[in-house]
Each structure stands twice: as structure tokens, then as C-alpha cells.
XYZ file of C-alpha atoms in Angstrom:
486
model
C 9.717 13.044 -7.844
C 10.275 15.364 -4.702
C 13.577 13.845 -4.557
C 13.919 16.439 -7.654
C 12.170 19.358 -5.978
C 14.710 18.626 -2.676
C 17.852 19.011 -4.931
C 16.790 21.680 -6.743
C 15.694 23.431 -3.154
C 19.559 22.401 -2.028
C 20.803 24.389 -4.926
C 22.226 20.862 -6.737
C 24.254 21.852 -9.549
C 22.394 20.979 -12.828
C 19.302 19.999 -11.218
C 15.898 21.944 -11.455
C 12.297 21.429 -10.001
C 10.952 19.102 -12.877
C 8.165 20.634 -15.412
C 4.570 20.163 -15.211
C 5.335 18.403 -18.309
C 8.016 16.211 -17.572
C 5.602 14.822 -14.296
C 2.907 13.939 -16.668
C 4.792 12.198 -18.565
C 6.424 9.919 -15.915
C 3.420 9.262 -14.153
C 1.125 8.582 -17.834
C 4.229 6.364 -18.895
C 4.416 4.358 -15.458
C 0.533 3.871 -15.204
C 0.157 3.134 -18.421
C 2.965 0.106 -17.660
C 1.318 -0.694 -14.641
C -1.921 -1.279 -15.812
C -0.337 -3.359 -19.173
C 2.515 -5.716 -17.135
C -1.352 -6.712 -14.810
C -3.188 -8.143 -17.303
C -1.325 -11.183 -18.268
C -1.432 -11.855 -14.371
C -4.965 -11.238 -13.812
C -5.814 -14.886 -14.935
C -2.360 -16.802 -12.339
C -3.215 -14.135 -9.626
C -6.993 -13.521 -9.036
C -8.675 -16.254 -10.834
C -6.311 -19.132 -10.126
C -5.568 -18.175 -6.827
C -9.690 -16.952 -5.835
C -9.847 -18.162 -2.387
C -6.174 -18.316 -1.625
C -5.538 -14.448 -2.206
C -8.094 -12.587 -0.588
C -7.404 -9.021 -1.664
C -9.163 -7.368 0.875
C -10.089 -4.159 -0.881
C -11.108 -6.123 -3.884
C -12.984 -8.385 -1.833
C -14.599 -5.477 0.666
C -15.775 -3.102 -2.454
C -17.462 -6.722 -3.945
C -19.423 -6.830 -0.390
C -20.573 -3.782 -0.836
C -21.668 -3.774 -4.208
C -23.154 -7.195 -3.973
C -24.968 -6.581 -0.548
C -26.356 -3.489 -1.759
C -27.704 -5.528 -4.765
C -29.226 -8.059 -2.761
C -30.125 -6.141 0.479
C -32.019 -7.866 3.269
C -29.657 -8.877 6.489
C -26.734 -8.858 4.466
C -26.821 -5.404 3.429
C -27.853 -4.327 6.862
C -24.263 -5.741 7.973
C -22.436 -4.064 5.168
C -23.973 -0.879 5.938
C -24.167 -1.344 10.311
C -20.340 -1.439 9.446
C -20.181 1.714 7.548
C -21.810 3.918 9.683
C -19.977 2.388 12.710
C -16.787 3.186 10.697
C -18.206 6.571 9.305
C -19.142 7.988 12.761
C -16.209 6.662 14.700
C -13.721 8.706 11.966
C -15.790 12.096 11.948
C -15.321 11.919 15.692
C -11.710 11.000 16.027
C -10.438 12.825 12.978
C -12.763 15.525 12.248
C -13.767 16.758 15.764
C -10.939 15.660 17.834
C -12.262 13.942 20.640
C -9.954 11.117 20.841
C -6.957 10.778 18.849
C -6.592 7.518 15.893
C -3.411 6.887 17.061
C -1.847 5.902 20.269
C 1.916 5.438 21.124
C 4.239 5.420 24.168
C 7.988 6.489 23.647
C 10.393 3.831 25.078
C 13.611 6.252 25.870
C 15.644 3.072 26.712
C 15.642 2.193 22.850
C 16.047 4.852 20.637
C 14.094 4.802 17.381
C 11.102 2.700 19.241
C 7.898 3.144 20.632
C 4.946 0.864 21.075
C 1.502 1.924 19.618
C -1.639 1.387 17.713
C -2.702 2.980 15.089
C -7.267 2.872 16.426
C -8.777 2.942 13.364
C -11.735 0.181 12.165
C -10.402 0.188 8.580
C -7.361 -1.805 9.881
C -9.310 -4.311 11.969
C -10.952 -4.874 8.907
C -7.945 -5.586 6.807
C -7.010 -7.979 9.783
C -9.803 -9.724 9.613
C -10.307 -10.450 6.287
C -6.535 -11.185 5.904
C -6.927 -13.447 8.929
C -4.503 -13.967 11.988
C -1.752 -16.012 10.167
C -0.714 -13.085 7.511
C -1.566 -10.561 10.461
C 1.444 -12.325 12.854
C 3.643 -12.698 10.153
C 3.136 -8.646 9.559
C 3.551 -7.848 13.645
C 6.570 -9.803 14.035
C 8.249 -8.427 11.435
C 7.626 -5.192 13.119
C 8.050 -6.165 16.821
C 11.932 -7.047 14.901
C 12.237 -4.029 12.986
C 10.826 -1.453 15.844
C 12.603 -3.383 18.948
C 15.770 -4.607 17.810
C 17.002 -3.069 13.925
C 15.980 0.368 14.787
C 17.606 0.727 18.033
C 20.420 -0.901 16.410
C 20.774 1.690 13.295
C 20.154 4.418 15.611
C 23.212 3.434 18.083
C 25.393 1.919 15.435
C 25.093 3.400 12.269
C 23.529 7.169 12.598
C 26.956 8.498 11.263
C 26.603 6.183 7.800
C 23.258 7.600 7.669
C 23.993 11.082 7.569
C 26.458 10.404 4.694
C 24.519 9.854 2.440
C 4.582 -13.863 -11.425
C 5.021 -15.670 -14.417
C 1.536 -16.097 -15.922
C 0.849 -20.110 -17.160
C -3.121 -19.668 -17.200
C -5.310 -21.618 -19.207
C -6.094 -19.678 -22.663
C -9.443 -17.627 -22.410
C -12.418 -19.192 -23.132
C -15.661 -17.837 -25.079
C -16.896 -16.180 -21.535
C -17.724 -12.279 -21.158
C -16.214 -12.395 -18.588
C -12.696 -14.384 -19.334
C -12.013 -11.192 -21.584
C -8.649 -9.225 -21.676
C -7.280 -6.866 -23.839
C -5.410 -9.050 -26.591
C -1.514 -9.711 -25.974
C -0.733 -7.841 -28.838
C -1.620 -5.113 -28.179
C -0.553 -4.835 -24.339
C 2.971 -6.102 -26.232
C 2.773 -3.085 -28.801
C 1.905 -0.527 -26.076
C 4.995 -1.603 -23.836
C 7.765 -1.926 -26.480
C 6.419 1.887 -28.084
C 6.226 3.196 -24.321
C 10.341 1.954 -23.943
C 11.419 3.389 -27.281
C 10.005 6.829 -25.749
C 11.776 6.432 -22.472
C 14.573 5.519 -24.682
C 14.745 8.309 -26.956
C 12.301 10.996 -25.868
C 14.600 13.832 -23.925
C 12.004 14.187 -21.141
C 13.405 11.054 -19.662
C 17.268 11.167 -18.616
C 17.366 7.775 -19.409
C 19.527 5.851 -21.827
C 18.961 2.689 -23.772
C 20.020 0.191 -20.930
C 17.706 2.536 -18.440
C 14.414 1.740 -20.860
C 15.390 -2.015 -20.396
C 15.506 -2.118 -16.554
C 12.166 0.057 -16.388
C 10.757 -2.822 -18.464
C 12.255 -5.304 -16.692
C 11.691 -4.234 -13.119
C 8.084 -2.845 -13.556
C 7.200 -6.074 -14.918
C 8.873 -8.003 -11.802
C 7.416 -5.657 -9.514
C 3.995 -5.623 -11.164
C 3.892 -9.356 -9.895
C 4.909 -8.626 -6.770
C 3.054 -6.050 -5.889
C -0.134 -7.950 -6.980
C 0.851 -10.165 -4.688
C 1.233 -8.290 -2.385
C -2.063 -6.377 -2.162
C -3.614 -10.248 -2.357
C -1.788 -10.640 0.271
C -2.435 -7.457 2.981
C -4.111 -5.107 1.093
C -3.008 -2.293 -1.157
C -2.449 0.545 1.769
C 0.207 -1.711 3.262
C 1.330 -2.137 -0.640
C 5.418 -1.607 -0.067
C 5.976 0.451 -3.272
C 8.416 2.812 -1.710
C 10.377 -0.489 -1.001
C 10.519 -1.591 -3.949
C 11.184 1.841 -5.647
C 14.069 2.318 -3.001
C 15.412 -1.448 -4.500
C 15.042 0.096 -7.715
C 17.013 2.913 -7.391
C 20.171 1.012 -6.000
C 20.302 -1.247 -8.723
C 19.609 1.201 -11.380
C 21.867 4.008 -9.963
C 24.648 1.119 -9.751
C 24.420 0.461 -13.591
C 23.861 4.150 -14.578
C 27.312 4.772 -13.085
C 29.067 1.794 -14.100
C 27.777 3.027 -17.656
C 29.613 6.147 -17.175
C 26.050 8.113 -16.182
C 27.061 9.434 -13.091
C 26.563 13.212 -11.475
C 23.654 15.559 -12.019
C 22.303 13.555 -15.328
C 22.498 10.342 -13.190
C 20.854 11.350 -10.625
C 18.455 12.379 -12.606
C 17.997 9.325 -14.515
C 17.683 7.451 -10.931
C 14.854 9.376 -10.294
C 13.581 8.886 -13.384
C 13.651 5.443 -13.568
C 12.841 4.783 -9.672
C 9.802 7.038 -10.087
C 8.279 4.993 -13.085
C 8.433 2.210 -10.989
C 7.250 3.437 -8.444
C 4.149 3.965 -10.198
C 4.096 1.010 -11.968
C 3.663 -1.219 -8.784
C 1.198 1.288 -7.328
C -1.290 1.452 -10.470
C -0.732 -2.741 -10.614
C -1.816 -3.173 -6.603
C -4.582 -0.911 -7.458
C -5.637 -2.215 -10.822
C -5.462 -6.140 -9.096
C -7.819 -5.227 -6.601
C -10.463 -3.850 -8.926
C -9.983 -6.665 -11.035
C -10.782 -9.119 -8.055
C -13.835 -6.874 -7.440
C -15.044 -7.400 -11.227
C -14.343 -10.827 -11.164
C -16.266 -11.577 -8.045
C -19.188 -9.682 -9.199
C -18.911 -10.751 -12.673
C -17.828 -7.806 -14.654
C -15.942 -8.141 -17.904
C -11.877 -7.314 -17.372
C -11.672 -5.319 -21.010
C -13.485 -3.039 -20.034
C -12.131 -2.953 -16.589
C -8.676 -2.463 -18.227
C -9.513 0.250 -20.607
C -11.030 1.979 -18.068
C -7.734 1.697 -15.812
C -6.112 3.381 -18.865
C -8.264 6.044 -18.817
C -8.133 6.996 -15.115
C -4.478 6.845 -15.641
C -4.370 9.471 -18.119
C -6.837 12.015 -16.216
C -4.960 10.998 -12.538
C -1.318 12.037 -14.518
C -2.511 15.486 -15.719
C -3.127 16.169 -11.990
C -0.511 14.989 -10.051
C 1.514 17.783 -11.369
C -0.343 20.415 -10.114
C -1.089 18.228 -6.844
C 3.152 18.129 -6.218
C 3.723 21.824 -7.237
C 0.777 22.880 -4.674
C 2.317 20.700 -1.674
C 5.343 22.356 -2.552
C 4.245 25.809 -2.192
C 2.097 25.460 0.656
C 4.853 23.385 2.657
C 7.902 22.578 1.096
C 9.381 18.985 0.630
C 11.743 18.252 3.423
C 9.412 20.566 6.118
C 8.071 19.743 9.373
C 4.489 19.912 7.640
C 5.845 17.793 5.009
C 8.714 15.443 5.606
C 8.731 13.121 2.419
C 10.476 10.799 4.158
C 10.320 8.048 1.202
C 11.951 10.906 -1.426
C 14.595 11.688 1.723
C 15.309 8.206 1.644
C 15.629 8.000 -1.975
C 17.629 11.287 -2.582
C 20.337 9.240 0.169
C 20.558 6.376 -1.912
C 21.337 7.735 -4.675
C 23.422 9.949 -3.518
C 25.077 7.406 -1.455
C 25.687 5.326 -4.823
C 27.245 7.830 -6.592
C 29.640 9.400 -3.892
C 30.721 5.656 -2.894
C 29.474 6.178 0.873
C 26.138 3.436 0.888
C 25.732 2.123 4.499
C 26.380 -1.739 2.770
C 26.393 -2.899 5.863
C 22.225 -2.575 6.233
C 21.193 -3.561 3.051
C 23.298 -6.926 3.798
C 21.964 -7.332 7.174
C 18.581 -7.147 5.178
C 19.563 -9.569 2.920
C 20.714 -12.216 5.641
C 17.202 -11.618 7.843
C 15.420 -12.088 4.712
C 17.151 -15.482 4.051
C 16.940 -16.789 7.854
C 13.270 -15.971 7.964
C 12.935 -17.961 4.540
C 14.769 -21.236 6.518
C 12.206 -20.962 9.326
C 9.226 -21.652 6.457
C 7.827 -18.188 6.937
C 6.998 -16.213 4.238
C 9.594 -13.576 3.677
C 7.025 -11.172 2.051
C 4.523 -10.012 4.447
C 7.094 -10.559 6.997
C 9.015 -7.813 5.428
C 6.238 -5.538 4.989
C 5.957 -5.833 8.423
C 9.131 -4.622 9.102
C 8.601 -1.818 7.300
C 5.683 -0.735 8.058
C 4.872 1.313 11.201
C 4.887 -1.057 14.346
C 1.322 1.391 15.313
C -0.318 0.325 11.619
C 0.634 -3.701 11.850
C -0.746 -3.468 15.889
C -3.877 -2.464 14.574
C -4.522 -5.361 11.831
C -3.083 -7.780 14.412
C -6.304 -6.656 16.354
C -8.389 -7.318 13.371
C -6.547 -11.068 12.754
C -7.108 -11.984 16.400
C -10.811 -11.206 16.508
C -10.837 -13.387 12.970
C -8.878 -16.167 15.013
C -11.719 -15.757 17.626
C -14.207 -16.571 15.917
C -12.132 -19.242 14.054
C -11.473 -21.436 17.369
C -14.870 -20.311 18.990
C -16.229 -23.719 20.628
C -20.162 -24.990 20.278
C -20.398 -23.995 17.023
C -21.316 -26.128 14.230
C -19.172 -25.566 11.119
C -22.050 -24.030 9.258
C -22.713 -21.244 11.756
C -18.688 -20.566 12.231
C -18.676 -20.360 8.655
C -21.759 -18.220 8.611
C -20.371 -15.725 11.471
C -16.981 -15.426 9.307
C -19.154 -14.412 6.507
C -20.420 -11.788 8.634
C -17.584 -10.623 10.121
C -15.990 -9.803 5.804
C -19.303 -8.366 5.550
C -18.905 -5.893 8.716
C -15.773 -5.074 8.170
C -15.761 -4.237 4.429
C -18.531 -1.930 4.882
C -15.813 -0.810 8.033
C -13.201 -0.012 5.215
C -15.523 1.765 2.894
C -17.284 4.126 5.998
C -13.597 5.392 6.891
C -12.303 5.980 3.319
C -15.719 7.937 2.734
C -15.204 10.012 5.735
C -11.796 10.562 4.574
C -12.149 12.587 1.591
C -15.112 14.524 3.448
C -12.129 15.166 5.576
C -9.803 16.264 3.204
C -12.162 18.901 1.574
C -12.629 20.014 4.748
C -8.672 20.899 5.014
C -8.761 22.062 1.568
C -11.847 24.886 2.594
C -9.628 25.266 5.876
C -12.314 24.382 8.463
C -11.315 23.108 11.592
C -13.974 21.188 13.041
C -11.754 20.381 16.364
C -13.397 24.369 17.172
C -16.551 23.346 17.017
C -15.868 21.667 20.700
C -13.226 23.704 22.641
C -10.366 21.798 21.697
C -11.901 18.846 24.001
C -10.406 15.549 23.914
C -10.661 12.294 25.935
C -7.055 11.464 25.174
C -5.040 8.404 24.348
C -6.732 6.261 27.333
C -10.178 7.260 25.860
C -9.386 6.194 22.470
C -8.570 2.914 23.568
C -11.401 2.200 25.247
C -13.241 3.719 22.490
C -11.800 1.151 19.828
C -12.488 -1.998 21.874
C -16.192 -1.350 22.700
C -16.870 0.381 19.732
C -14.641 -1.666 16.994
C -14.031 -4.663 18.677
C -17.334 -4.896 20.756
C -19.303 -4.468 17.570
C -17.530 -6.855 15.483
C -17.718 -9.710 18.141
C -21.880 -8.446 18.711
C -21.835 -9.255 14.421
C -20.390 -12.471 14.301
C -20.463 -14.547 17.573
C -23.701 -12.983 19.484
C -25.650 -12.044 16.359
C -29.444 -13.906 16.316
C -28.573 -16.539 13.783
C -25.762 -18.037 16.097
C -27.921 -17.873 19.597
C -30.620 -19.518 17.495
């Protein structure tokens, strides 16, 4: 949607900042979609596949909730985790004494840099991933960072400018086997394309309603996938938005949609989808968390529906606010994704796409494929900050650690793996929570970094920092803890 606000900023001929109306509506319709198209894949993705998709949220906010039930040692770990976490955040983020992110410019390749982004929440998703999806992540951006984005810089900065299937078993008699009945989630998706089709909020025509079905069922499954897969903050919505628009800017030309109402339509469509795969990551992880802990997924899903509908009649006022305060396209507030976007389309309907890229894409993808990788996660990695992948790397090769650690019977390795999920899930949860506290804090406008003189320990502090603190502590809870000396 800022792709709007950035046109109508640029003056675009027939394009205005979109309503507080018209936002609601796109984000209700796509939530809505995205929380329908997940429910006939809850039973293929996250019951079928426990133990082969770990959905690390899902799996971290189970922890939690099922070591605070039990308590003893386990709880201990969860919670030894979350203060670690907790404490480590307020001190980088909220006072400024180190920074969370470190990164060296290489001048000799343009576009690059190498980095880590020092924060315990992605050692955790590392390590409950585990080193094999971690690697596959890194190298895909050691490629991207190293050897396509010097490339595009050098090459093609001039083009720049210019511009699954669910086959579950039916539901048994169980509490907790219960979804919301087909019909129904059937009934609420053809009703919610008639209104994209005919409602004149949405600049969409009838073939536009068919690809928003189409595509935000597709990407529904993927994206569920995806979050199994590496989480939902490394969820690559934008990426599939961005694939999206192409096609759907493509057909709304070829159609004879083309100019202002195109564009619009793009948007439209790309932002639906958008939100589709988002609310489906999100929805599949608290899905996994009910079924681990045994909750009952109609429920679940209805209350999806309802967060949907209270999270749409903000978002309006949360993008109008931004707007104000900043301004899309600002220093403050680049919205890269909606630059990106805006180019695209733009790109499609002037006839000047760099083709060139998205076919180089297309090749990698299929190369990678031959060499039995799996293109996914790879790609993610690509596109994905090299500083953010270098960080769950660290979390996967503590996880491969304590996989290959010698003199330890299975049962104990096991056991210290255990721990380790259980440390760093209560790791995720302490940063989130310090997060928000965060956030308010920005909102009230009070700069905590004050409170110390501006004093820092720099980049070479925060390094050291994350190993004995992060590191240190997670090795301390799984290979030196007093079960395995005993």
C-alpha cells in the first residue's frame, strides 16, 4: 500500500493516497483469505509433517507454555533463556551500550558488506531450525551479497533506475482434529472474490478476483512452508508479493488495464497477497503451537478471524501516522519493499523490466535444484540480509555442536538438544517482549541511550558480548549443564 502513498506523493496522474476505508478493506479481505486458504493445510503441513517441520515460533511459544505448566528444571531453562534474552536487548537496544548489529563495508564490491546481525532471537531460530536449513540460508546469501549484488550494481544500475495440496486423512471424532467445516471456508472465499470482483473499492476486474484466489491459495502453501521451514520473521512475503505483481500487472495490461487504473489494480491485487501469505505464516505457527499443546484448531481459527478484523481497522491509521511523521520514500523511512514494487510495476507497464534479472533468477533457481538442494530456503537466503542469515548460521552451528559432541550417550545428546529448544525459545520470547517495551518507549519519545552519556562499547564489544553471553550460555545449557557431567 505505500506504493500508493509514493505515487500520489510523486504527483501520479489519477492516483491518490488510498482511504482509511479502502486499507481496511484490503487488509480484512486478504486476512480473512489467509486465514481460510490455511485450514485445509493445517492437517498435510503441521500434523503430517510434526517432526519434519519444526516451525520454530510455533514450537518456541509451545515451550513456553508447556514449561510454565509443568515448571521444575524445565521451566527454569525456558525462563534462564528469557531473561538472558530480555536483559541482553534492554542493553543493546534500549540503552545503547553495544550495538545488535555489526558490519564491515567491503569498497572492492559494491553493494556488499559482511556482518551479523547479534541478537539471541536468531541463534535461537538457528538452533531449532538446525545447521542443515541454516547453510542452505547462508549460502544463498554469501551468493546473493558477494557475487549478484556486486554484479547488479556494476552491470545493471542504469535498468534499475528505469523503472500444498492437502490429501489428509478425514477428521476423526477428536477435540482436537477439529476445523472449521469446508463449506463454509468454501462459501467465505467464493463471497470474498465476488466483492473484489464487483465492489469499486478494489480496481480489480473479474480475471484480477481469479488470480487473487489463485495465487493466495498457492502462496498460502508456500508460505506455510516456509515458516515450517525458518520461521515466520524470515517469512519472504515481499517476494512473493513482488512475483505477484509481475504476473498480475502482465495480464492487467494484456487485458487492456493499463495506466493509472492498472497500476492501481497491481497494487491492489499484490497487496492482498501480500497479506494473505503473512496472516497464513502466522496463523501456521499458532496452529503448530495448539496442536502441540493440545488445543482445538476451531477455535484457533475463529479466533484468527477475529484478530484479523480488529488488526485491519488499525493498520490504516498505523500507515497514515508513518506517513505523517516520516514520509514513505524518506531517510527515516525507506519502504524499500513498496520502492521495489512501485518499479515493477511501473517497469511492466512502460515496457522497460530489467528481464535480464528475473531470468538470471530463474536459471540459479533451477541449477541449485540439479545440485539436490532445496531451492526454497536457499532463496530466502538470498534475499535476506547476509547480517540476519550470519546470525542463525551461529545458532545452527552451536545445534551441530552439540549434534556431533563425542562421549555422549544418545539419551543425554538427545536430552541436551531438548535443552538447548528449551533455552532458546524462552531466547525468542525474552527479545520479542523487550521489543514492544521498546517500541512504547519510542512512541512516549524516551531515549534511554541518555540515561548513560551516549556510552557505547562498540562493534568489537558487541561481539564479544554475543559469544560469552549468547553462545557461552547456550553451550553452559546443553553440553556442561549437571545432567550431562553426571
Amino acid at each position: 500500500m505505500p506504493a500508493l502513498f509514493l505515487w500520489a506523493a510523486d504527483g501520479v496522474e489519477g492516483i491518490e493516497a488510498p482511504g482509511l476505508f479502502e486499507i481496511f478493506l484490503i487488509a480484512l479481505v486478504g486476512g480473512t483469505l489467509g486465514v481460510l486458504f490455511m485450514i485445509p493445510l493445517r492437517k498435510a503441513l503441521i500434523v503430517e509433517e510434526h517432526g519434519v517441520l519444526p516451525y520454530p515460533e510455533g514450537t518456541a511459544c509451545a515451550e513456553v507454555l508447556l514449561a510454565g505448566e509443568e515448571g521444575g528444571s524445565k521451566a527454569s531453562v525456558v525462563f534462564s533463556g528469557l531473561g538472558i534474552a530480555a536483559v541482553y536487548k534492554f542493553v543493546a537496544d534500549g540503552l545503547g551500550v553495544f550495538p545488535s548489529s555489526v558490519n564491515y563495508d567491503i569498497k572492492a564490491y559494491k553493494g556488499s558488506a559482511v556482518g551479523m546481525d547479534v541478537l539471541p532471537a536468531l541463534v535461537g531460530v538457528g538452533y531449532i531450525c538446525g545447521p542443515r536449513i541454516a547453510s542452505y540460508m547462508f549460502s544463498g546469501s554469501v551468493l546473493s551479497w558477494f557475487v549478484l549484488m556486486p554484479l547488479i550494481v556494476k552491470t545493471f544500475s542504469q535498468a534499475m533506475k528505469s523503472m500444498s495440496n492437502n490429501k489428509g486423512k478425514a477428521a476423526s471424532g477428536l477435540r482436537t482434529d477439529r476445523d472449521m467445516p469446508m463449506p463454509v471456508i468454501l462459501i467465505g472465499v467464493g463471497v470474498i472474490a465476488i466483492a473484489i470482483w464487483l465492489l469499486p473499492t478494489f480496481p480489480i476486474n473479474l480475471l484480477g478476483a481469479v488470480i487473487v484466489v489463485i495465487f493466495g491459495f498457492f502462496f498460502a502453501t508456500v508460505s506455510s512452508r516456509m515458516v515450517g521451514l525458518i520461521g515466520s520473521s524470515n517469512n519472504p512475503v515481499s517476494g512473493m508479493a513482488i512475483a505477484t505483481l509481475l504476473i498480475a500487472t502482465i495480464l492487467l495490461k494484456a487485458t487492456g488495464l493499463d495506466g493509472a487504473t492498472g497500476m492501481k489494480g497491481a497494487i491492489a491485487i499484490g497487496s492482498i497477497i501480500c497479506i494473505v501469505a503473512a496472516i497464513a505464516g502466522d496463523t501456521s505457527q499458532d496452529l503448530k503451537t495448539g496442536f502441540i499443546v493440545g488445543a482445538t484448531p476451531k477455535k484457533q481459527q475463529w479466533g484468527e478471524l477475529i484478530g484479523v478484523l480488529t488488526s485491519s481497522l488499525a493498520i490504516g491509521g498505523v500507515l497514515y501516522l508513518l506517513n505523517e511523521a516520516w514520509g514513505y520514500g524518506s531517510t527515516e523511512l525507506p519502504a524499500a519493499q513498496a520502492t521495489m514494487m512501485r518499479m515493477i510495476v511501473e517497469g511492466v507497464m512502460n515496457a522497460d523490466l530489467p528481464w535480464g534479472l528475473i531470468g538470471a533468477g530463474a536459471a540459479i533457481a533451477i541449477v541449485v535444484e540439479i545440485l539436490r538442494i532445496p531451492v526454497l530456503p536457499f532463496a530466502v537466503g538470498m534475499y535476506l540480509p547476509l547480517s540476519l542469515n550470519a546470525g542463525i548460521m551461529a545458532g545452527g552451528l552451536v545445534r551441530l555442536v552439540v549434534e556431533k559432541k563425542r562421549g555422549l550417550s544418545e539419551e543425554k545428546k538427545k536430552a541436551a538438544i531438548d535443552r538447548g529448544i528449551l533455552y532458546t525459545s524462552g531466547m525468542i520470547a525474552g527479545e520479542g517482549l523487550i521489543g514492544i517495551l521498546l517500541a512504547v518507549f519510542a512512541v512516549v519519545e524516551l531515549d534511554l541511550t541518555k540515561l548513560l552519556g551516549g556510552f557505547s562499547l562498540g562493534q568489537i564489544g558487541a561481539i564479544l558480548i554475543f559469544l560469552v553471553v549468547v553462545i557461552g550460555s547456550l553451550f553452559k545449557v546443553t553440553l556442561f549443564s549437571k545432567e550431562n557431567k553426571n
